[in-house]
PDB file of C-alpha atoms and ligand atoms in Angstrom:
ATOM      1  CA  MET A 210      13.755  -2.844 -12.971  1.00 61.00           C
ATOM      2  CA  PRO A 211      11.453  -5.711 -13.994  1.00 63.00           C
ATOM      3  CA  GLU A 212      12.297  -7.699 -17.134  1.00 62.00           C
ATOM      4  CA  ALA A 213       9.997  -7.438 -20.167  1.00 73.00           C
ATOM      5  CA  ALA A 214       7.521  -5.109 -18.481  1.00 81.00           C
ATOM      6  CA  LEU A 215       6.298  -1.849 -19.957  1.00 95.00           C
ATOM      7  CA  HIS A 216       6.441   1.234 -17.802  1.00 96.00           C
ATOM      8  CA  VAL A 217       2.891   2.594 -17.631  1.00 96.00           C
ATOM      9  CA  GLY A 218       3.033   5.235 -14.932  1.00 96.00           C
ATOM     10  CA  SER A 219       4.970   7.082 -12.277  1.00 96.00           C
ATOM     11  CA  GLY A 220       3.933   8.377  -8.909  1.00 95.00           C
ATOM     12  CA  LYS A 221       6.155  10.695  -6.900  1.00 96.00           C
ATOM     13  CA  VAL A 222       7.915   7.758  -5.249  1.00 98.00           C
ATOM     14  CA  ARG A 223       6.497   4.698  -7.074  1.00 98.00           C
ATOM     15  CA  GLU A 224       6.507   3.179 -10.540  1.00 98.00           C
ATOM     16  CA  LEU A 225       3.908   1.106 -12.320  1.00 98.00           C
ATOM     17  CA  TYR A 226       4.643  -1.522 -15.022  1.00 98.00           C
ATOM     18  CA  ALA A 227       2.383  -3.713 -17.145  1.00 97.00           C
ATOM     19  CA  LEU A 228       3.209  -7.428 -16.812  1.00 97.00           C
ATOM     20  CA  ASP A 229       0.513  -8.520 -19.302  1.00 96.00           C
ATOM     21  CA  ASP A 230      -3.057  -7.522 -20.211  1.00 96.00           C
ATOM     22  CA  ASP A 231      -4.404  -8.434 -16.788  1.00 97.00           C
ATOM     23  CA  ARG A 232      -1.568  -7.742 -14.377  1.00 98.00           C
ATOM     24  CA  LEU A 233       0.477  -4.754 -13.202  1.00 98.00           C
ATOM     25  CA  LEU A 234       3.619  -4.474 -11.113  1.00 98.00           C
ATOM     26  CA  LEU A 235       3.648  -1.686  -8.524  1.00 98.00           C
ATOM     27  CA  VAL A 236       7.186  -0.890  -7.352  1.00 98.00           C
ATOM     28  CA  ALA A 237       7.800   1.269  -4.277  1.00 98.00           C
ATOM     29  CA  SER A 238      11.131   3.116  -4.344  1.00 98.00           C
ATOM     30  CA  ASP A 239      13.071   4.375  -1.330  1.00 99.00           C
ATOM     31  CA  ARG A 240      12.448   7.995  -2.325  1.00 98.00           C
ATOM     32  CA  ILE A 241      10.879  10.269   0.281  1.00 98.00           C
ATOM     33  CA  SER A 242       8.995  13.523  -0.115  1.00 98.00           C
ATOM     34  CA  THR A 243       8.742  16.297   2.440  1.00 97.00           C
ATOM     35  CA  PHE A 244       6.641  19.423   1.962  1.00 96.00           C
ATOM     36  CA  ASP A 245       5.609  17.844  -1.365  1.00 95.00           C
ATOM     37  CA  VAL A 246       9.158  17.788  -2.733  1.00 98.00           C
ATOM     38  CA  VAL A 247      10.995  14.503  -3.417  1.00 98.00           C
ATOM     39  CA  LEU A 248      14.408  14.719  -1.734  1.00 98.00           C
ATOM     40  CA  PRO A 249      17.641  13.664  -3.451  1.00 98.00           C
ATOM     41  CA  THR A 250      18.497  11.289  -0.561  1.00 98.00           C
ATOM     42  CA  GLU A 251      16.768   7.913  -0.291  1.00 98.00           C
ATOM     43  CA  ILE A 252      15.692   6.153   2.935  1.00 98.00           C
ATOM     44  CA  PRO A 253      16.955   2.553   2.677  1.00 99.00           C
ATOM     45  CA  ASP A 254      14.090   0.010   2.817  1.00 99.00           C
ATOM     46  CA  LYS A 255      11.350   2.647   2.882  1.00 99.00           C
ATOM     47  CA  GLY A 256       9.749   1.085  -0.207  1.00 99.00           C
ATOM     48  CA  ARG A 257       9.882  -2.352   1.414  1.00 99.00           C
ATOM     49  CA  VAL A 258       8.248  -1.065   4.607  1.00 99.00           C
ATOM     50  CA  LEU A 259       5.404   0.509   2.640  1.00 99.00           C
ATOM     51  CA  THR A 260       4.931  -2.533   0.399  1.00 99.00           C
ATOM     52  CA  GLY A 261       4.897  -4.839   3.430  1.00 99.00           C
ATOM     53  CA  LEU A 262       2.410  -2.699   5.333  1.00 99.00           C
ATOM     54  CA  SER A 263       0.127  -2.423   2.341  1.00 99.00           C
ATOM     55  CA  GLY A 264       0.226  -6.206   1.860  1.00 99.00           C
ATOM     56  CA  PHE A 265      -0.440  -6.706   5.577  1.00 99.00           C
ATOM     57  CA  TRP A 266      -3.584  -4.548   5.435  1.00 99.00           C
ATOM     58  CA  PHE A 267      -4.781  -6.072   2.147  1.00 99.00           C
ATOM     59  CA  ALA A 268      -4.588  -9.527   3.734  1.00 99.00           C
ATOM     60  CA  ARG A 269      -6.493  -8.407   6.831  1.00 98.00           C
ATOM     61  CA  THR A 270      -9.247  -6.447   5.113  1.00 99.00           C
ATOM     62  CA  ARG A 271     -10.254  -8.940   2.394  1.00 98.00           C
ATOM     63  CA  GLU A 272     -13.588  -9.590   4.100  1.00 98.00           C
ATOM     64  CA  ILE A 273     -14.370  -5.871   4.083  1.00 98.00           C
ATOM     65  CA  CYS A 274     -13.417  -5.415   0.437  1.00 98.00           C
ATOM     66  CA  ALA A 275     -11.638  -7.406  -2.309  1.00 98.00           C
ATOM     67  CA  ASN A 276      -8.260  -5.929  -3.327  1.00 99.00           C
ATOM     68  CA  HIS A 277      -5.909  -6.012  -6.306  1.00 99.00           C
ATOM     69  CA  LEU A 278      -3.018  -7.831  -4.615  1.00 99.00           C
ATOM     70  CA  LEU A 279      -1.893 -11.040  -6.352  1.00 98.00           C
ATOM     71  CA  SER A 280       1.543 -11.523  -4.785  1.00 98.00           C
ATOM     72  CA  LEU A 281       4.540  -9.806  -3.243  1.00 98.00           C
ATOM     73  CA  ARG A 282       7.820 -10.321  -5.084  1.00 98.00           C
ATOM     74  CA  PRO A 283      10.876 -11.609  -3.187  1.00 98.00           C
ATOM     75  CA  ASP A 284      12.484  -8.135  -3.439  1.00 98.00           C
ATOM     76  CA  GLY A 285       9.898  -6.938  -0.885  1.00 99.00           C
ATOM     77  CA  ARG A 286       9.150  -3.721  -2.779  1.00 98.00           C
ATOM     78  CA  SER A 287       7.149  -4.992  -5.762  1.00 98.00           C
ATOM     79  CA  THR A 288       3.479  -5.954  -5.759  1.00 98.00           C
ATOM     80  CA  GLU A 289       1.923  -7.961  -8.578  1.00 98.00           C
ATOM     81  CA  CYS A 290      -1.669  -6.826  -8.883  1.00 98.00           C
ATOM     82  CA  ARG A 291      -4.791  -7.200 -10.953  1.00 98.00           C
ATOM     83  CA  ARG A 292      -5.362  -4.532 -13.551  1.00 98.00           C
ATOM     84  CA  LEU A 293      -8.547  -2.603 -12.775  1.00 98.00           C
ATOM     85  CA  GLU A 294     -10.611   0.197 -14.256  1.00 98.00           C
ATOM     86  CA  MET A 295      -9.742   2.848 -11.664  1.00 98.00           C
ATOM     87  CA  LEU A 296     -12.436   5.221 -10.367  1.00 98.00           C
ATOM     88  CA  PRO A 297     -11.795   8.942 -10.973  1.00 97.00           C
ATOM     89  CA  ILE A 298     -12.009   9.912  -7.276  1.00 97.00           C
ATOM     90  CA  GLU A 299      -9.633   9.754  -4.313  1.00 97.00           C
ATOM     91  CA  CYS A 300     -11.416   8.171  -1.357  1.00 98.00           C
ATOM     92  CA  VAL A 301     -10.229  10.006   1.742  1.00 98.00           C
ATOM     93  CA  VAL A 302     -11.417   9.136   5.251  1.00 98.00           C
ATOM     94  CA  ARG A 303     -10.668  11.454   8.157  1.00 98.00           C
ATOM     95  CA  GLY A 304     -10.919  10.539  11.816  1.00 98.00           C
ATOM     96  CA  TYR A 305      -9.089  13.699  12.924  1.00 98.00           C
ATOM     97  CA  LEU A 306      -9.066  17.311  11.702  1.00 98.00           C
ATOM     98  CA  SER A 307      -5.793  17.922   9.891  1.00 98.00           C
ATOM     99  CA  GLY A 308      -4.372  19.177   6.605  1.00 97.00           C
ATOM    100  CA  SER A 309      -6.942  20.342   4.052  1.00 95.00           C
ATOM    101  CA  GLY A 310      -9.754  19.135   6.344  1.00 97.00           C
ATOM    102  CA  TRP A 311      -8.639  21.533   9.073  1.00 98.00           C
ATOM    103  CA  LYS A 312      -8.185  24.344   6.503  1.00 97.00           C
ATOM    104  CA  ASP A 313     -11.675  23.826   5.044  1.00 96.00           C
ATOM    105  CA  TYR A 314     -13.264  23.555   8.525  1.00 98.00           C
ATOM    106  CA  ASN A 315     -11.608  26.802   9.585  1.00 97.00           C
ATOM    107  CA  ALA A 316     -12.807  28.615   6.492  1.00 97.00           C
ATOM    108  CA  THR A 317     -16.365  27.206   6.310  1.00 97.00           C
ATOM    109  CA  GLY A 318     -17.188  25.047   9.352  1.00 98.00           C
ATOM    110  CA  ALA A 319     -17.538  22.071   7.016  1.00 97.00           C
ATOM    111  CA  VAL A 320     -15.374  19.501   5.195  1.00 96.00           C
ATOM    112  CA  CYS A 321     -16.678  18.191   1.864  1.00 94.00           C
ATOM    113  CA  GLY A 322     -20.241  19.002   2.872  1.00 95.00           C
ATOM    114  CA  HIS A 323     -19.946  17.503   6.383  1.00 97.00           C
ATOM    115  CA  THR A 324     -20.868  20.315   8.749  1.00 97.00           C
ATOM    116  CA  LEU A 325     -18.912  19.773  11.956  1.00 98.00           C
ATOM    117  CA  PRO A 326     -19.550  21.080  15.476  1.00 98.00           C
ATOM    118  CA  ALA A 327     -18.228  24.606  16.158  1.00 98.00           C
ATOM    119  CA  GLY A 328     -15.082  25.067  18.253  1.00 98.00           C
ATOM    120  CA  LEU A 329     -13.025  22.064  17.113  1.00 98.00           C
ATOM    121  CA  THR A 330      -9.256  22.526  17.377  1.00 98.00           C
ATOM    122  CA  GLU A 331      -6.566  21.473  14.926  1.00 98.00           C
ATOM    123  CA  SER A 332      -5.958  17.672  15.072  1.00 98.00           C
ATOM    124  CA  ALA A 333      -9.157  17.098  17.109  1.00 98.00           C
ATOM    125  CA  GLU A 334     -10.611  13.606  16.926  1.00 98.00           C
ATOM    126  CA  LEU A 335     -13.979  13.600  15.162  1.00 98.00           C
ATOM    127  CA  ALA A 336     -16.957  11.922  16.823  1.00 98.00           C
ATOM    128  CA  GLU A 337     -17.242   9.709  13.721  1.00 98.00           C
ATOM    129  CA  PRO A 338     -14.872   9.350  10.765  1.00 98.00           C
ATOM    130  CA  ILE A 339     -16.012  11.229   7.664  1.00 98.00           C
ATOM    131  CA  PHE A 340     -15.666  10.362   3.979  1.00 98.00           C
ATOM    132  CA  THR A 341     -14.159  13.324   2.133  1.00 97.00           C
ATOM    133  CA  PRO A 342     -13.629  12.504  -1.553  1.00 97.00           C
ATOM    134  CA  ALA A 343     -11.295  14.469  -3.782  1.00 97.00           C
ATOM    135  CA  THR A 344     -10.730  14.699  -7.496  1.00 95.00           C
ATOM    136  CA  LYS A 345      -7.486  13.370  -8.956  1.00 90.00           C
ATOM    137  CA  ALA A 346      -5.684  16.534  -9.959  1.00 79.00           C
ATOM    138  CA  THR A 347      -3.434  16.041 -12.982  1.00 72.00           C
ATOM    139  CA  THR A 348      -1.104  18.720 -11.611  1.00 70.00           C
ATOM    140  CA  GLY A 349      -0.706  20.091  -8.107  1.00 71.00           C
ATOM    141  CA  HIS A 350      -3.059  19.238  -5.297  1.00 81.00           C
ATOM    142  CA  ASP A 351      -6.200  17.127  -5.228  1.00 88.00           C
ATOM    143  CA  GLU A 352      -9.323  19.165  -4.771  1.00 92.00           C
ATOM    144  CA  ASN A 353     -11.867  18.286  -2.085  1.00 94.00           C
ATOM    145  CA  ILE A 354     -15.360  17.811  -3.504  1.00 96.00           C
ATOM    146  CA  ASP A 355     -18.774  17.310  -1.909  1.00 94.00           C
ATOM    147  CA  ASP A 356     -20.657  14.035  -2.156  1.00 92.00           C
ATOM    148  CA  GLU A 357     -23.002  15.347  -4.830  1.00 95.00           C
ATOM    149  CA  ARG A 358     -20.050  16.048  -7.178  1.00 95.00           C
ATOM    150  CA  ALA A 359     -18.361  12.731  -6.303  1.00 96.00           C
ATOM    151  CA  ALA A 360     -21.617  10.852  -6.972  1.00 97.00           C
ATOM    152  CA  GLU A 361     -21.814  12.537 -10.394  1.00 96.00           C
ATOM    153  CA  LEU A 362     -18.316  11.247 -11.186  1.00 97.00           C
ATOM    154  CA  VAL A 363     -18.919   7.558 -10.321  1.00 97.00           C
ATOM    155  CA  GLY A 364     -22.716   7.182 -10.091  1.00 97.00           C
ATOM    156  CA  LYS A 365     -24.851   7.251  -6.947  1.00 97.00           C
ATOM    157  CA  SER A 366     -24.926   3.567  -6.036  1.00 97.00           C
ATOM    158  CA  LEU A 367     -21.175   3.046  -6.564  1.00 98.00           C
ATOM    159  CA  TYR A 368     -20.532   6.240  -4.614  1.00 98.00           C
ATOM    160  CA  ASP A 369     -22.551   4.937  -1.660  1.00 98.00           C
ATOM    161  CA  GLU A 370     -20.645   1.645  -1.819  1.00 98.00           C
ATOM    162  CA  VAL A 371     -17.142   3.231  -1.892  1.00 98.00           C
ATOM    163  CA  ALA A 372     -18.068   5.624   0.906  1.00 98.00           C
ATOM    164  CA  GLY A 373     -19.282   2.779   3.135  1.00 98.00           C
ATOM    165  CA  VAL A 374     -16.367   0.492   2.346  1.00 99.00           C
ATOM    166  CA  SER A 375     -13.836   3.304   2.854  1.00 99.00           C
ATOM    167  CA  ILE A 376     -15.225   4.132   6.297  1.00 99.00           C
ATOM    168  CA  ALA A 377     -15.265   0.439   7.256  1.00 99.00           C
ATOM    169  CA  LEU A 378     -11.629  -0.040   6.151  1.00 99.00           C
ATOM    170  CA  TYR A 379     -10.529   3.045   8.060  1.00 99.00           C
ATOM    171  CA  ARG A 380     -12.369   2.042  11.237  1.00 99.00           C
ATOM    172  CA  PHE A 381     -10.811  -1.427  11.143  1.00 99.00           C
ATOM    173  CA  ALA A 382      -7.239  -0.211  10.614  1.00 99.00           C
ATOM    174  CA  ALA A 383      -7.442   2.842  12.877  1.00 99.00           C
ATOM    175  CA  GLU A 384      -8.685   0.768  15.798  1.00 98.00           C
ATOM    176  CA  ASP A 385      -5.969  -1.832  15.257  1.00 98.00           C
ATOM    177  CA  ALA A 386      -3.228   0.791  14.919  1.00 99.00           C
ATOM    178  CA  ARG A 387      -4.435   2.744  17.976  1.00 98.00           C
ATOM    179  CA  ALA A 388      -3.981  -0.364  20.128  1.00 98.00           C
ATOM    180  CA  ARG A 389      -0.355  -0.422  18.900  1.00 98.00           C
ATOM    181  CA  GLY A 390       0.367   3.236  19.686  1.00 98.00           C
ATOM    182  CA  ILE A 391      -0.198   4.713  16.229  1.00 98.00           C
ATOM    183  CA  ILE A 392      -2.990   7.113  15.325  1.00 99.00           C
ATOM    184  CA  ILE A 393      -4.067   6.898  11.691  1.00 99.00           C
ATOM    185  CA  ALA A 394      -5.451  10.417  11.469  1.00 98.00           C
ATOM    186  CA  ASP A 395      -6.675  10.057   7.901  1.00 98.00           C
ATOM    187  CA  THR A 396      -6.081   7.899   4.870  1.00 98.00           C
ATOM    188  CA  LYS A 397      -6.633   7.810   1.126  1.00 98.00           C
ATOM    189  CA  PHE A 398      -7.922   4.783  -0.786  1.00 98.00           C
ATOM    190  CA  GLU A 399      -8.121   4.230  -4.522  1.00 98.00           C
ATOM    191  CA  PHE A 400     -10.637   1.780  -5.883  1.00 98.00           C
ATOM    192  CA  GLY A 401     -11.271   0.229  -9.246  1.00 98.00           C
ATOM    193  CA  LEU A 402     -13.696  -2.169 -10.903  1.00 98.00           C
ATOM    194  CA  ASP A 403     -12.728  -5.651 -12.054  1.00 98.00           C
ATOM    195  CA  GLU A 404     -13.948  -7.360 -15.245  1.00 98.00           C
ATOM    196  CA  GLU A 405     -17.198  -8.278 -13.451  1.00 98.00           C
ATOM    197  CA  ASN A 406     -17.688  -4.648 -12.330  1.00 98.00           C
ATOM    198  CA  ARG A 407     -17.035  -5.568  -8.709  1.00 98.00           C
ATOM    199  CA  LEU A 408     -15.498  -2.939  -6.443  1.00 98.00           C
ATOM    200  CA  VAL A 409     -11.816  -3.704  -5.713  1.00 99.00           C
ATOM    201  CA  LEU A 410      -9.369  -1.819  -3.490  1.00 99.00           C
ATOM    202  CA  GLY A 411      -6.216  -0.861  -5.414  1.00 98.00           C
ATOM    203  CA  ASP A 412      -3.059   1.202  -5.068  1.00 98.00           C
ATOM    204  CA  GLU A 413      -1.279   1.102  -1.688  1.00 98.00           C
ATOM    205  CA  ALA A 414      -3.434   1.029   1.420  1.00 98.00           C
ATOM    206  CA  LEU A 415      -2.995   2.315   4.967  1.00 99.00           C
ATOM    207  CA  THR A 416       0.693   3.161   4.605  1.00 98.00           C
ATOM    208  CA  PRO A 417       2.385   6.264   6.031  1.00 98.00           C
ATOM    209  CA  ASP A 418       2.569   7.699   2.473  1.00 98.00           C
ATOM    210  CA  SER A 419      -1.185   7.334   1.905  1.00 98.00           C
ATOM    211  CA  SER A 420      -2.134   8.295   5.479  1.00 98.00           C
ATOM    212  CA  ARG A 421      -1.143  10.528   8.365  1.00 98.00           C
ATOM    213  CA  PHE A 422       0.459   8.364  11.069  1.00 98.00           C
ATOM    214  CA  TRP A 423       0.917  10.076  14.436  1.00 98.00           C
ATOM    215  CA  PRO A 424       2.618   8.668  17.553  1.00 98.00           C
ATOM    216  CA  ALA A 425      -0.285   8.219  20.023  1.00 98.00           C
ATOM    217  CA  ASP A 426       1.916   9.031  23.037  1.00 98.00           C
ATOM    218  CA  ASP A 427       2.567  12.539  21.711  1.00 98.00           C
ATOM    219  CA  TYR A 428      -1.008  13.306  20.685  1.00 98.00           C
ATOM    220  CA  ARG A 429      -1.939  16.835  21.832  1.00 98.00           C
ATOM    221  CA  PRO A 430      -4.920  18.350  19.990  1.00 98.00           C
ATOM    222  CA  GLY A 431      -4.737  22.118  19.516  1.00 98.00           C
ATOM    223  CA  GLY A 432      -1.969  22.218  16.927  1.00 98.00           C
ATOM    224  CA  ALA A 433      -0.213  20.224  14.248  1.00 98.00           C
ATOM    225  CA  GLN A 434       0.979  16.745  15.291  1.00 98.00           C
ATOM    226  CA  PRO A 435       4.417  15.272  14.605  1.00 98.00           C
ATOM    227  CA  SER A 436       4.542  12.729  11.784  1.00 98.00           C
ATOM    228  CA  PHE A 437       5.390   9.202  12.972  1.00 98.00           C
ATOM    229  CA  ASP A 438       7.725   8.612  10.031  1.00 98.00           C
ATOM    230  CA  LYS A 439       8.776  11.928   8.490  1.00 98.00           C
ATOM    231  CA  GLN A 440       9.311  14.188  11.500  1.00 98.00           C
ATOM    232  CA  TYR A 441      13.121  13.873  11.629  1.00 98.00           C
ATOM    233  CA  ALA A 442      13.402  14.763   7.958  1.00 98.00           C
ATOM    234  CA  ARG A 443      10.957  17.669   8.304  1.00 98.00           C
ATOM    235  CA  ASP A 444      12.684  19.027  11.410  1.00 98.00           C
ATOM    236  CA  TYR A 445      16.061  18.840   9.663  1.00 98.00           C
ATOM    237  CA  CYS A 446      14.676  20.633   6.599  1.00 98.00           C
ATOM    238  CA  GLU A 447      13.247  23.369   8.838  1.00 97.00           C
ATOM    239  CA  THR A 448      16.734  24.083  10.254  1.00 98.00           C
ATOM    240  CA  LEU A 449      18.025  24.944   6.755  1.00 97.00           C
ATOM    241  CA  GLY A 450      15.857  27.911   5.823  1.00 95.00           C
ATOM    242  CA  TRP A 451      14.970  25.968   2.639  1.00 98.00           C
ATOM    243  CA  ASP A 452      12.101  27.605   0.680  1.00 97.00           C
ATOM    244  CA  LYS A 453      10.425  24.188   0.039  1.00 97.00           C
ATOM    245  CA  THR A 454      10.744  24.427  -3.726  1.00 97.00           C
ATOM    246  CA  GLU A 455      12.743  22.038  -5.966  1.00 96.00           C
ATOM    247  CA  PRO A 456      15.404  20.896  -5.509  1.00 97.00           C
ATOM    248  CA  GLY A 457      15.114  19.582  -1.964  1.00 98.00           C
ATOM    249  CA  PRO A 458      18.136  19.267   0.323  1.00 98.00           C
ATOM    250  CA  GLU A 459      20.290  16.171   0.836  1.00 98.00           C
ATOM    251  CA  LEU A 460      19.684  14.519   4.211  1.00 98.00           C
ATOM    252  CA  PRO A 461      22.671  13.779   6.501  1.00 98.00           C
ATOM    253  CA  ALA A 462      23.362  10.177   7.554  1.00 98.00           C
ATOM    254  CA  ASP A 463      21.921  10.547  11.081  1.00 98.00           C
ATOM    255  CA  VAL A 464      18.620  11.905   9.721  1.00 98.00           C
ATOM    256  CA  VAL A 465      18.480   9.041   7.190  1.00 98.00           C
ATOM    257  CA  ALA A 466      19.138   6.471   9.934  1.00 98.00           C
ATOM    258  CA  GLY A 467      16.574   8.024  12.300  1.00 98.00           C
ATOM    259  CA  THR A 468      13.947   8.177   9.576  1.00 98.00           C
ATOM    260  CA  ARG A 469      14.601   4.583   8.470  1.00 98.00           C
ATOM    261  CA  ALA A 470      14.267   3.445  12.100  1.00 98.00           C
ATOM    262  CA  ARG A 471      10.850   5.124  12.360  1.00 98.00           C
ATOM    263  CA  TYR A 472       9.576   3.398   9.211  1.00 98.00           C
ATOM    264  CA  VAL A 473      10.788   0.040  10.512  1.00 99.00           C
ATOM    265  CA  GLU A 474       9.249   0.793  13.929  1.00 98.00           C
ATOM    266  CA  ALA A 475       5.870   1.544  12.332  1.00 98.00           C
ATOM    267  CA  PHE A 476       6.074  -1.731  10.373  1.00 99.00           C
ATOM    268  CA  GLU A 477       6.957  -3.810  13.435  1.00 99.00           C
ATOM    269  CA  ARG A 478       4.405  -2.173  15.743  1.00 98.00           C
ATOM    270  CA  LEU A 479       1.546  -2.586  13.289  1.00 99.00           C
ATOM    271  CA  THR A 480       2.344  -6.054  11.959  1.00 99.00           C
ATOM    272  CA  GLU A 481       4.000  -7.569  15.068  1.00 98.00           C
ATOM    273  CA  ILE A 482       6.431  -9.112  12.557  1.00 98.00           C
ATOM    274  CA  ALA A 483      10.202  -8.523  12.731  1.00 99.00           C
ATOM    275  CA  PHE A 484      11.249  -6.501   9.693  1.00 99.00           C
ATOM    276  CA  ASP A 485      14.162  -8.926   9.093  1.00 99.00           C
ATOM    277  CA  ASP A 486      11.589 -11.726   8.780  1.00 99.00           C
ATOM    278  CA  TYR A 487       9.798  -9.678   6.120  1.00 99.00           C
ATOM    279  CA  LEU A 488      13.075  -9.153   4.230  1.00 99.00           C
ATOM    280  CA  ALA A 489      13.754 -12.910   4.331  1.00 98.00           C
ATOM    281  CA  ASN A 490      10.260 -13.743   3.036  1.00 98.00           C
ATOM    282  CA  PRO A 491       7.864 -10.881   2.205  1.00 98.00           C
ATOM    283  CA  SER A 492       4.854 -13.230   2.113  1.00 98.00           C
ATOM    284  CA  VAL A 493       4.957 -13.460   5.923  1.00 98.00           C
ATOM    285  CA  VAL A 494       2.734 -10.363   6.054  1.00 99.00           C
ATOM    286  CA  LEU A 495      -0.001 -12.172   4.136  1.00 98.00           C
ATOM    287  CA  ALA A 496      -0.384 -15.084   6.588  1.00 96.00           C
TER     288      ALA A 496
HETATM  289  C1  PZK B 572      -3.326   2.393 -11.407  1.00 63.78           C
HETATM  290  N1  PZK B 572      -2.355   4.201 -10.628  1.00 63.78           N
HETATM  291  C2  PZK B 572      -1.739   5.207  -9.787  1.00 63.78           C
HETATM  292  C3  PZK B 572       0.117   4.218  -8.496  1.00 63.78           C
HETATM  293  C4  PZK B 572       2.004   4.900 -10.322  1.00 63.78           C
HETATM  294  C5  PZK B 572       0.664   5.222 -10.536  1.00 63.78           C
HETATM  295  N2  PZK B 572      -4.671  -2.203 -10.046  1.00 63.78           N
HETATM  296  C6  PZK B 572      -4.612  -1.159 -10.921  1.00 63.78           C
HETATM  297  N3  PZK B 572      -5.189  -1.290 -12.134  1.00 63.78           N
HETATM  298  C7  PZK B 572      -5.138  -0.297 -13.018  1.00 63.78           C
HETATM  299  N4  PZK B 572      -4.555   0.859 -12.771  1.00 63.78           N
HETATM  300  C8  PZK B 572      -3.953   1.077 -11.589  1.00 63.78           C
HETATM  301  C9  PZK B 572      -3.970   0.058 -10.604  1.00 63.78           C
HETATM  302  C10 PZK B 572      -3.361   0.218  -9.316  1.00 63.78           C
HETATM  303  N5  PZK B 572      -2.884   0.370  -8.304  1.00 63.78           N
HETATM  304  C11 PZK B 572      -2.854   3.021 -10.290  1.00 63.78           C
HETATM  305  N6  PZK B 572      -2.482   4.395 -11.926  1.00 63.78           N
HETATM  306  C12 PZK B 572      -3.084   3.281 -12.434  1.00 63.78           C
HETATM  307  C13 PZK B 572      -0.285   4.891  -9.607  1.00 63.78           C
HETATM  308  C14 PZK B 572       1.454   3.913  -8.302  1.00 63.78           C
HETATM  309  C15 PZK B 572       2.406   4.263  -9.212  1.00 63.78           C
HETATM  310  F1  PZK B 572       2.928   5.201 -11.218  1.00 63.78           F
END
């Protein structure tokens, strides 16, 4: 826990502290959620993998959009960042039909007002990525909204800017990841405004917790895809007959080790940096 810092928020697996008026500390824990439930067993270094990946993408996308990252702490799991005025929408980009996008398409033929061709199968790649904003639900699940509603929430010109920047960030990362054997099926960005009202990318970005990562070798449209990082834990949970309500089950050591290895593998494939080098000096991802 950081010294002399006020706790200002909690995510399911992350904590946020105020360092001073202008700076926050975002700390990624090793907690893992499956089926929306945080499990009692941690995955060692998961928070470091996610923090390192987020820093890696922030460093590589600065020309597309400014971001809130100031520095990575030597612990590898804590990000010092600029305090922003966060926008009240979740900026989701989908390159593939999965999750709530697949559900909405099945029910209506459209996702957030994007009418898609008939006959698409689950996990199909879309001809072009689509921007599918959602509201930040205070409880439960975020709700998909159309672009008219999202534009009401942030204003038309800012809406057009976040939509364009979100698509550009996704295209950049998805192309890079695909060349390294990982499909980023979709991803969620959170933006804020700085003191000069400039658009700044915040939160974590392009991690397996804010995105769906799929192993490209196993990609078979027509059904759900395995998760690059969480599949061992999900498969184990499915063997238990657990009803997916709190409390979640403990994970056995082999499932923990297998899951940790997948997180580290995602980090090393995407960054081309040895994870041990990151542990020795987290700033290596920013070079
Ligand atoms: C901010 N969250 C969500 C994330 C949590 C909560 N740079 C920023 N400036 C101001 N506010 C935020 C950020 C960021 N990032 C993000 N809530 C506020 C959140 C992680 C852990 F507890």
